[in-house]
Amino acid sequence: MSPTAKVQREGEIWAVGGGKGGTGKTFLTSSLGSFLAKKGRKVVLVDMDIGGANLHSFFGIDRPQRSLTSFFEKGSSLQDILVRTDLDNLTLITGDIHSIASDTITFSQKLKLFRQILKINAQNVLIDLGAGSHLNTLDAFLIADKMVVVLVPEVIAIENMYHFIKNALFRKVKAVLKEYGFKEIVQHVWDRRQEFGIRNLKELIDHLKGSFSFIGTILDNELSRFRVALILNMVRNKQDIFLGTAVKSVLLKYLGVGIEYVGYVEYNDAVWRSVRERKPFMLNYTATAGAANIAAVGDNLLKGGEIVLPGGLG
Amino acid sequence: MNKDHAASLYAVLELAPGAGLRDVQNAYLRLRRLYADQSIVLEPLEEEFTADRRREILAEVEAAYQKLLVVLHAETPKAEALLPDDGAAGTGPDETPAMVFGGLALRKIRERLNIDLNEISRELKLRLELLRSIEEERFEALPEETYLKSHLRSYARYLGLKPEKIVEDYLGRYRARAKK
């Protein structure tokens, strides 16, 4: 994906990932999508949780007529397989493809999918990613204009998220240098990391920048755009909310990655009720704290803002 | 101090250049808590954030903070600049003039920063009762001046206040009372 391809598009792609399963990625994709559509924006949601696709059920759709299966198996275009929802401006590309596991998608199928996603005619395309750090998941994360991670306040989710972002960053570094014709250098330096006294990815990047000035320029330029938006889901108290600020600091020191903490969503019974009822949360639970939280997150993502927290509590 | 250098100090505290005193104090306290203790955000990265590495980070944070305090105090020489918006120092138990730091002002600043006395007691290894006596100005319960001075200094520093000013003001009140 060349950087210029992004400039020509008017719409913005947001990919929602984060590593651990069960953190609410699909719930947030569906809710943020609904929020945007209710604002009058034209929105397409893509279910990339291959093997565990269930985005459609958040819109009360049982068995979607069309899905990525026909894209992969019958050569349909994404335009052909759009599924309508109860929201006027919101359509889905469903991923009900239990016949295909993530690793059976070929490289060329993946590229074709990404090419068409980049061409979708919508103001916002939201990609719901599956759990884990599979290469297809990382690549879908990396084509996005906004890379969003969803976290819940527990240690395993935090660990998986660090791992996910680290893998995405490593993949990005390799992809960037490959694009400029320096494919071998990264792996070569990494393989000899002990010799160079490199202990982690941040030191690898610093080493690459320091050793080759042209690589330094390329990486500075490309990685300055590697910014991740963080949503903290299922928070139960003030301490939980401030975990977002702490994670931001740790990731900056650990990977040198900038994080925008775009907001949190309170733990809320209305959420599981809406999931159980298979009704879009943002249409049926508009008066809840959760809906207000999601609207605040959505606004921050649209405007490039961050959550403002009272000082001294973190 | 040149601009780049100041910007690098702000960067250590993860702030945009030009942030105010309150933001600087909050960031300092937040980072100090984050890297002083083990927590669920650091636990998964134990190998990266070793005790040594964390000490290193804390030292950087401390140094940047102390330097920024000097810069910020030079820009805002009045003691009010150290106080929360409501001018806590002006409402002392016996009509303390607005510029003087007494026990009540210290308590209000501490509360505004959301710092618990227990935390200070634990971190500075000072008795809780002593800290209470300082805030409540129970001078009879306080140790002699030399010791008090040292306690006040560490307490002031913990709140991110300029120790000299606090010690001078507080001891002024302490001595005035002792004469009576």
Coordinates of N, CA, C and O in Angstrom, one line a residue, chain A residues 173-300:
Chain A
V173 N 7.6 -1.7 10.0 CA 9.0 -1.4 9.7 C 9.5 -2.2 8.5 O 10.1 -1.7 7.6
K174 N 9.2 -3.5 8.6 CA 9.7 -4.4 7.5 C 9.0 -4.0 6.1 O 9.7 -4.0 5.1
A175 N 7.7 -3.7 6.2 CA 7.0 -3.4 5.0 C 7.5 -2.1 4.4 O 7.7 -2.0 3.1
V176 N 7.8 -1.1 5.2 CA 8.3 0.2 4.7 C 9.7 0.0 4.1 O 9.9 0.5 3.0
L177 N 10.5 -0.7 4.8 CA 11.9 -0.8 4.2 C 11.9 -1.7 3.0 O 12.7 -1.5 2.1
K178 N 10.9 -2.6 2.9 CA 10.8 -3.4 1.7 C 10.4 -2.6 0.5 O 10.9 -2.7 -0.6
E179 N 9.5 -1.7 0.8 CA 9.0 -0.8 -0.3 C 10.1 0.1 -0.8 O 10.1 0.4 -2.0
Y180 N 11.1 0.4 0.0 CA 12.2 1.2 -0.4 C 13.4 0.4 -0.9 O 14.5 0.9 -1.1
G181 N 13.2 -0.9 -0.9 CA 14.2 -1.8 -1.4 C 15.2 -2.3 -0.4 O 16.3 -2.7 -0.8
F182 N 14.9 -2.1 0.9 CA 15.9 -2.6 1.9 C 15.3 -3.8 2.7 O 15.4 -3.8 3.9
K183 N 14.7 -4.7 2.0 CA 14.0 -5.8 2.6 C 14.8 -6.6 3.6 O 14.4 -7.0 4.7
E184 N 16.1 -6.9 3.2 CA 16.9 -7.8 4.0 C 17.4 -7.2 5.3 O 17.7 -7.9 6.3
I185 N 17.6 -5.9 5.3 CA 18.3 -5.2 6.4 C 17.7 -5.5 7.8 O 18.4 -5.9 8.7
V186 N 16.4 -5.4 7.9 CA 15.8 -5.5 9.2 C 16.0 -6.9 9.8 O 16.5 -7.0 10.9
Q187 N 15.7 -7.9 9.0 CA 15.9 -9.3 9.5 C 17.4 -9.5 9.8 O 17.7 -10.2 10.8
H188 N 18.2 -9.0 8.9 CA 19.7 -9.2 9.1 C 20.1 -8.6 10.5 O 20.8 -9.3 11.2
V189 N 19.7 -7.4 10.7 CA 20.1 -6.8 12.0 C 19.5 -7.5 13.1 O 20.1 -7.7 14.2
W190 N 18.2 -7.9 13.0 CA 17.6 -8.5 14.1 C 18.2 -9.9 14.4 O 18.4 -10.2 15.6
D191 N 18.6 -10.6 13.4 CA 19.3 -11.9 13.6 C 20.6 -11.7 14.4 O 21.0 -12.6 15.1
R192 N 21.2 -10.6 14.1 CA 22.5 -10.4 14.8 C 22.4 -9.4 16.0 O 23.3 -8.7 16.3
R193 N 21.2 -9.4 16.6 CA 20.9 -8.4 17.6 C 21.8 -8.4 18.8 O 22.1 -7.4 19.4
Q194 N 22.3 -9.7 19.1 CA 23.1 -9.8 20.3 C 24.5 -9.1 20.1 O 25.0 -8.4 20.9
E195 N 25.0 -9.2 18.9 CA 26.2 -8.5 18.5 C 26.1 -7.0 18.6 O 27.0 -6.3 19.0
F196 N 24.9 -6.5 18.2 CA 24.7 -5.1 18.3 C 24.2 -4.6 19.6 O 23.9 -3.4 19.8
G197 N 23.9 -5.5 20.5 CA 23.4 -5.1 21.8 C 22.0 -4.6 21.8 O 21.6 -3.8 22.5
I198 N 21.2 -5.2 20.8 CA 19.8 -4.8 20.7 C 18.9 -5.7 21.5 O 19.0 -7.0 21.3
R199 N 18.1 -5.2 22.4 CA 17.3 -6.0 23.3 C 15.8 -6.0 22.9 O 15.1 -6.9 23.2
N200 N 15.4 -5.0 22.2 CA 14.0 -5.0 21.8 C 13.8 -4.2 20.5 O 14.7 -3.7 19.9
L201 N 12.5 -4.2 20.1 CA 12.1 -3.6 18.9 C 12.5 -2.1 18.8 O 13.0 -1.6 17.8
K202 N 12.3 -1.4 19.9 CA 12.6 0.0 19.9 C 14.1 0.2 19.7 O 14.5 1.1 18.9
E203 N 14.9 -0.6 20.3 CA 16.4 -0.5 20.1 C 16.8 -0.9 18.7 O 17.7 -0.3 18.1
L204 N 16.0 -1.8 18.1 CA 16.3 -2.2 16.7 C 16.0 -1.0 15.8 O 16.8 -0.7 14.9
I205 N 14.9 -0.4 16.0 CA 14.5 0.8 15.2 C 15.6 1.9 15.3 O 16.0 2.5 14.4
D206 N 15.9 2.1 16.6 CA 16.9 3.2 16.9 C 18.3 2.8 16.2 O 18.9 3.7 15.6
H207 N 18.6 1.5 16.2 CA 19.9 1.1 15.6 C 19.8 1.3 14.1 O 20.8 1.8 13.5
L208 N 18.7 0.9 13.5 CA 18.5 1.1 12.0 C 18.6 2.6 11.6 O 19.3 2.9 10.7
K209 N 18.0 3.4 12.4 CA 18.0 4.9 12.1 C 19.4 5.4 12.3 O 19.8 6.2 11.5
G210 N 20.1 4.9 13.3 CA 21.4 5.5 13.6 C 22.5 5.0 12.6 O 23.5 5.7 12.3
S211 N 22.3 3.8 12.1 CA 23.4 3.2 11.2 C 23.3 3.7 9.8 O 24.3 3.8 9.1
F212 N 22.1 3.9 9.3 CA 21.9 4.3 7.9 C 21.1 5.6 7.9 O 19.9 5.5 8.1
S213 N 21.7 6.7 7.5 CA 20.9 7.9 7.6 C 19.7 7.9 6.7 O 18.6 8.5 7.1
F214 N 19.8 7.3 5.5 CA 18.6 7.3 4.6 C 17.5 6.5 5.2 O 16.3 6.9 5.1
I215 N 17.8 5.4 6.0 CA 16.8 4.6 6.6 C 16.2 5.4 7.7 O 14.9 5.4 8.0
G216 N 17.0 6.2 8.4 CA 16.5 7.1 9.5 C 15.4 8.0 9.0 O 14.4 8.2 9.6
T217 N 15.7 8.6 7.8 CA 14.8 9.6 7.2 C 13.5 8.9 6.9 O 12.4 9.4 7.2
I218 N 13.6 7.7 6.2 CA 12.4 7.0 5.8 C 11.6 6.6 7.0 O 10.4 6.8 7.1
L219 N 12.2 6.0 8.0 CA 11.5 5.5 9.2 C 10.9 6.7 10.0 O 9.7 6.6 10.4
D220 N 11.6 7.8 10.2 CA 11.1 8.9 10.9 C 9.8 9.4 10.2 O 8.8 9.6 10.9
N221 N 9.9 9.4 8.9 CA 8.7 9.9 8.1 C 7.5 9.0 8.2 O 6.4 9.4 8.5
E222 N 7.8 7.7 8.0 CA 6.7 6.7 7.9 C 6.2 6.4 9.3 O 5.0 6.2 9.5
L223 N 7.1 6.3 10.3 CA 6.6 5.9 11.6 C 5.9 7.0 12.4 O 5.2 6.8 13.4
S224 N 6.2 8.2 12.0 CA 5.5 9.3 12.6 C 4.0 9.2 12.4 O 3.1 9.7 13.2
R225 N 3.6 8.4 11.4 CA 2.2 8.2 11.1 C 1.6 7.0 11.8 O 0.5 6.7 11.8
F226 N 2.6 6.2 12.5 CA 2.1 5.0 13.2 C 1.6 5.5 14.6 O 2.3 5.5 15.5
R227 N 0.4 5.9 14.6 CA -0.3 6.3 15.9 C -1.5 5.4 16.1 O -2.2 5.1 15.2
V228 N -1.6 5.0 17.3 CA -2.7 4.1 17.7 C -3.7 4.8 18.5 O -3.3 5.6 19.4
A229 N -5.0 4.6 18.3 CA -6.0 5.2 19.1 C -6.5 4.1 20.1 O -6.8 3.0 19.7
L230 N -6.5 4.4 21.4 CA -6.9 3.5 22.4 C -8.3 3.7 23.0 O -8.6 4.8 23.4
I231 N -9.1 2.6 23.0 CA -10.4 2.7 23.7 C -10.3 1.7 24.8 O -10.0 0.6 24.7
L232 N -10.7 2.2 26.0 CA -10.7 1.3 27.2 C -12.2 0.9 27.4 O -13.1 1.8 27.6
N233 N -12.5 -0.4 27.3 CA -13.8 -0.8 27.4 C -14.1 -1.5 28.8 O -13.1 -1.9 29.4
M234 N -15.3 -1.5 29.2 CA -15.7 -2.2 30.4 C -15.0 -1.6 31.7 O -14.5 -2.4 32.5
V235 N -14.9 -0.3 31.7 CA -14.3 0.2 32.9 C -15.3 0.3 34.1 O -16.5 0.5 33.8
R236 N -14.9 0.0 35.3 CA -15.8 0.0 36.4 C -15.5 1.1 37.4 O -16.3 1.3 38.3
N237 N -14.4 1.7 37.4 CA -14.1 2.8 38.4 C -13.1 3.7 37.8 O -12.5 3.6 36.7
K238 N -12.8 4.8 38.6 CA -11.8 5.8 38.2 C -10.5 5.3 37.9 O -9.8 5.7 36.9
Q239 N -10.0 4.3 38.7 CA -8.7 3.8 38.5 C -8.6 3.1 37.1 O -7.6 3.3 36.5
D240 N -9.6 2.4 36.8 CA -9.7 1.8 35.4 C -9.5 2.8 34.3 O -8.7 2.6 33.4
I241 N -10.2 4.0 34.5 CA -10.1 5.0 33.4 C -8.7 5.5 33.2 O -8.2 5.7 32.1
F242 N -7.9 5.6 34.4 CA -6.6 6.1 34.3 C -5.6 5.1 33.8 O -4.4 5.5 33.4
L243 N -6.0 3.9 33.6 CA -5.1 2.9 33.0 C -4.8 3.3 31.6 O -3.7 3.0 31.1
G244 N -5.7 3.9 30.9 CA -5.4 4.4 29.6 C -4.2 5.3 29.5 O -3.4 5.2 28.6
T245 N -4.1 6.2 30.4 CA -3.0 7.2 30.5 C -1.7 6.4 30.8 O -0.7 6.8 30.3
A246 N -1.8 5.4 31.7 CA -0.6 4.7 32.1 C -0.1 3.9 30.9 O 1.1 3.9 30.6
V247 N -1.0 3.2 30.2 CA -0.7 2.4 29.0 C 0.0 3.3 27.9 O 1.0 2.9 27.3
K248 N -0.5 4.5 27.8 CA 0.0 5.4 26.8 C 1.5 5.7 27.1 O 2.4 5.7 26.3
S249 N 1.8 6.0 28.4 CA 3.2 6.2 28.8 C 4.1 5.0 28.6 O 5.2 5.1 28.0
V250 N 3.6 3.9 29.0 CA 4.4 2.6 28.8 C 4.7 2.3 27.4 O 5.8 2.0 27.0
L251 N 3.7 2.5 26.5 CA 3.9 2.2 25.1 C 4.9 3.2 24.4 O 5.7 2.8 23.6
L252 N 4.9 4.4 24.9 CA 5.8 5.4 24.4 C 7.2 5.0 24.8 O 8.2 5.1 24.0
K253 N 7.4 4.5 26.0 CA 8.7 4.2 26.5 C 9.2 2.8 25.9 O 10.3 2.6 25.6
Y254 N 8.2 1.9 25.8 CA 8.5 0.6 25.3 C 8.8 0.5 23.8 O 9.8 -0.1 23.4
L255 N 7.9 1.1 23.0 CA 8.1 1.0 21.6 C 8.3 2.3 20.9 O 8.5 2.3 19.7
G256 N 8.2 3.4 21.6 CA 8.3 4.7 21.0 C 7.1 5.0 20.2 O 7.1 5.8 19.3
V257 N 6.0 4.3 20.5 CA 4.7 4.5 19.7 C 3.8 5.5 20.4 O 3.6 5.5 21.6
G258 N 3.3 6.5 19.6 CA 2.4 7.5 20.1 C 1.0 6.9 20.2 O 0.5 6.2 19.3
I259 N 0.3 7.1 21.3 CA -1.0 6.6 21.5 C -2.0 7.8 21.7 O -1.6 8.7 22.4
E260 N -3.1 7.8 21.1 CA -4.2 8.7 21.4 C -5.2 8.0 22.3 O -5.8 7.0 21.8
Y261 N -5.4 8.4 23.5 CA -6.4 7.8 24.4 C -7.7 8.5 24.1 O -7.9 9.5 24.6
V262 N -8.5 7.8 23.2 CA -9.7 8.5 22.7 C -10.9 8.4 23.6 O -11.9 9.1 23.4
G263 N -10.8 7.5 24.6 CA -11.9 7.4 25.5 C -12.2 6.0 26.1 O -11.5 5.1 25.8
Y264 N -13.2 6.0 26.9 CA -13.5 4.7 27.6 C -15.0 4.5 27.5 O -15.8 5.4 27.3
V265 N -15.4 3.2 27.7 CA -16.8 2.9 27.8 C -17.1 2.2 29.1 O -16.4 1.2 29.4
E266 N -18.0 2.7 29.9 CA -18.3 2.1 31.2 C -18.9 0.7 31.1 O -19.7 0.4 30.1
Y267 N -18.6 -0.1 32.0 CA -19.2 -1.5 32.1 C -20.7 -1.2 32.3 O -21.1 -0.5 33.1
N268 N -21.5 -2.0 31.5 CA -22.9 -1.6 31.4 C -23.7 -2.8 31.1 O -23.5 -3.5 30.1
D269 N -24.7 -3.1 31.9 CA -25.6 -4.2 31.7 C -26.4 -4.1 30.4 O -26.7 -5.1 29.7
A270 N -26.7 -2.8 30.0 CA -27.4 -2.6 28.8 C -26.7 -3.1 27.6 O -27.3 -3.5 26.6
V271 N -25.4 -3.2 27.6 CA -24.6 -3.7 26.5 C -24.9 -5.2 26.3 O -25.3 -5.6 25.2
W272 N -24.8 -6.0 27.3 CA -25.1 -7.5 27.1 C -26.5 -7.7 26.8 O -26.9 -8.6 26.0
R273 N -27.4 -6.8 27.3 CA -28.8 -7.0 27.0 C -29.0 -6.7 25.5 O -29.7 -7.5 24.8
S274 N -28.4 -5.7 25.0 CA -28.6 -5.4 23.6 C -28.0 -6.5 22.7 O -28.5 -6.8 21.7
V275 N -26.9 -7.0 23.1 CA -26.3 -8.1 22.4 C -27.2 -9.3 22.4 O -27.4 -10.0 21.3
R276 N -27.7 -9.6 23.5 CA -28.6 -10.8 23.7 C -29.9 -10.6 22.8 O -30.4 -11.5 22.2
E277 N -30.4 -9.4 22.9 CA -31.6 -9.1 22.1 C -31.3 -8.9 20.6 O -32.2 -8.7 19.8
R278 N -30.0 -8.9 20.2 CA -29.6 -8.7 18.8 C -30.2 -7.4 18.3 O -30.7 -7.4 17.2
K279 N -30.1 -6.3 19.1 CA -30.5 -5.0 18.6 C -29.4 -4.1 18.6 O -28.6 -4.1 19.6
P280 N -29.2 -3.2 17.6 CA -28.1 -2.3 17.6 C -28.2 -1.4 18.9 O -29.2 -0.8 19.2
F281 N -27.1 -1.4 19.6 CA -27.0 -0.7 20.9 C -27.3 0.8 20.8 O -28.1 1.3 21.6
M282 N -26.7 1.4 19.8 CA -26.9 2.8 19.6 C -28.2 3.3 19.2 O -28.6 4.4 19.2
L283 N -29.1 2.3 18.7 CA -30.4 2.7 18.3 C -31.4 2.4 19.5 O -32.4 3.1 19.6
N284 N -31.1 1.5 20.4 CA -32.1 1.1 21.4 C -31.7 1.5 22.8 O -32.5 1.5 23.7
Y285 N -30.5 1.9 23.0 CA -30.1 2.3 24.4 C -29.4 3.7 24.3 O -28.4 3.9 24.9
T286 N -30.1 4.6 23.6 CA -29.5 5.9 23.4 C -29.3 6.7 24.7 O -28.4 7.5 24.8
A287 N -30.1 6.4 25.7 CA -30.0 7.2 27.0 C -29.0 6.7 28.0 O -28.8 7.3 29.0
T288 N -28.3 5.6 27.6 CA -27.4 5.0 28.6 C -26.0 5.7 28.6 O -25.7 6.4 27.7
A289 N -25.3 5.6 29.8 CA -24.0 6.1 29.9 C -23.1 5.6 28.8 O -22.3 6.3 28.2
G290 N -23.2 4.3 28.5 CA -22.4 3.6 27.5 C -22.5 4.3 26.1 O -21.6 4.6 25.4
A291 N -23.8 4.7 25.8 CA -24.0 5.4 24.5 C -23.3 6.7 24.5 O -22.7 7.1 23.4
A292 N -23.4 7.4 25.6 CA -22.7 8.7 25.7 C -21.2 8.6 25.6 O -20.5 9.3 24.9
N293 N -20.7 7.5 26.2 CA -19.2 7.2 26.2 C -18.8 7.0 24.7 O -17.8 7.5 24.2
I294 N -19.6 6.2 24.0 CA -19.3 5.8 22.6 C -19.3 7.1 21.7 O -18.5 7.2 20.9
A295 N -20.3 7.9 22.0 CA -20.4 9.2 21.2 C -19.1 10.0 21.4 O -18.6 10.6 20.5
A296 N -18.7 10.1 22.7 CA -17.5 10.9 23.0 C -16.3 10.3 22.3 O -15.4 11.0 21.7
V297 N -16.2 8.9 22.3 CA -15.1 8.2 21.6 C -15.1 8.5 20.1 O -14.1 8.9 19.4
G298 N -16.3 8.4 19.5 CA -16.5 8.7 18.1 C -16.1 10.1 17.7 O -15.5 10.3 16.7
D299 N -16.5 11.0 18.5 CA -16.1 12.4 18.2 C -14.6 12.6 18.3 O -14.1 13.3 17.4
N300 N -14.0 12.0 19.3 CA -12.5 12.1 19.3 C -11.9 11.5 18.1 O -10.9 12.0 17.6

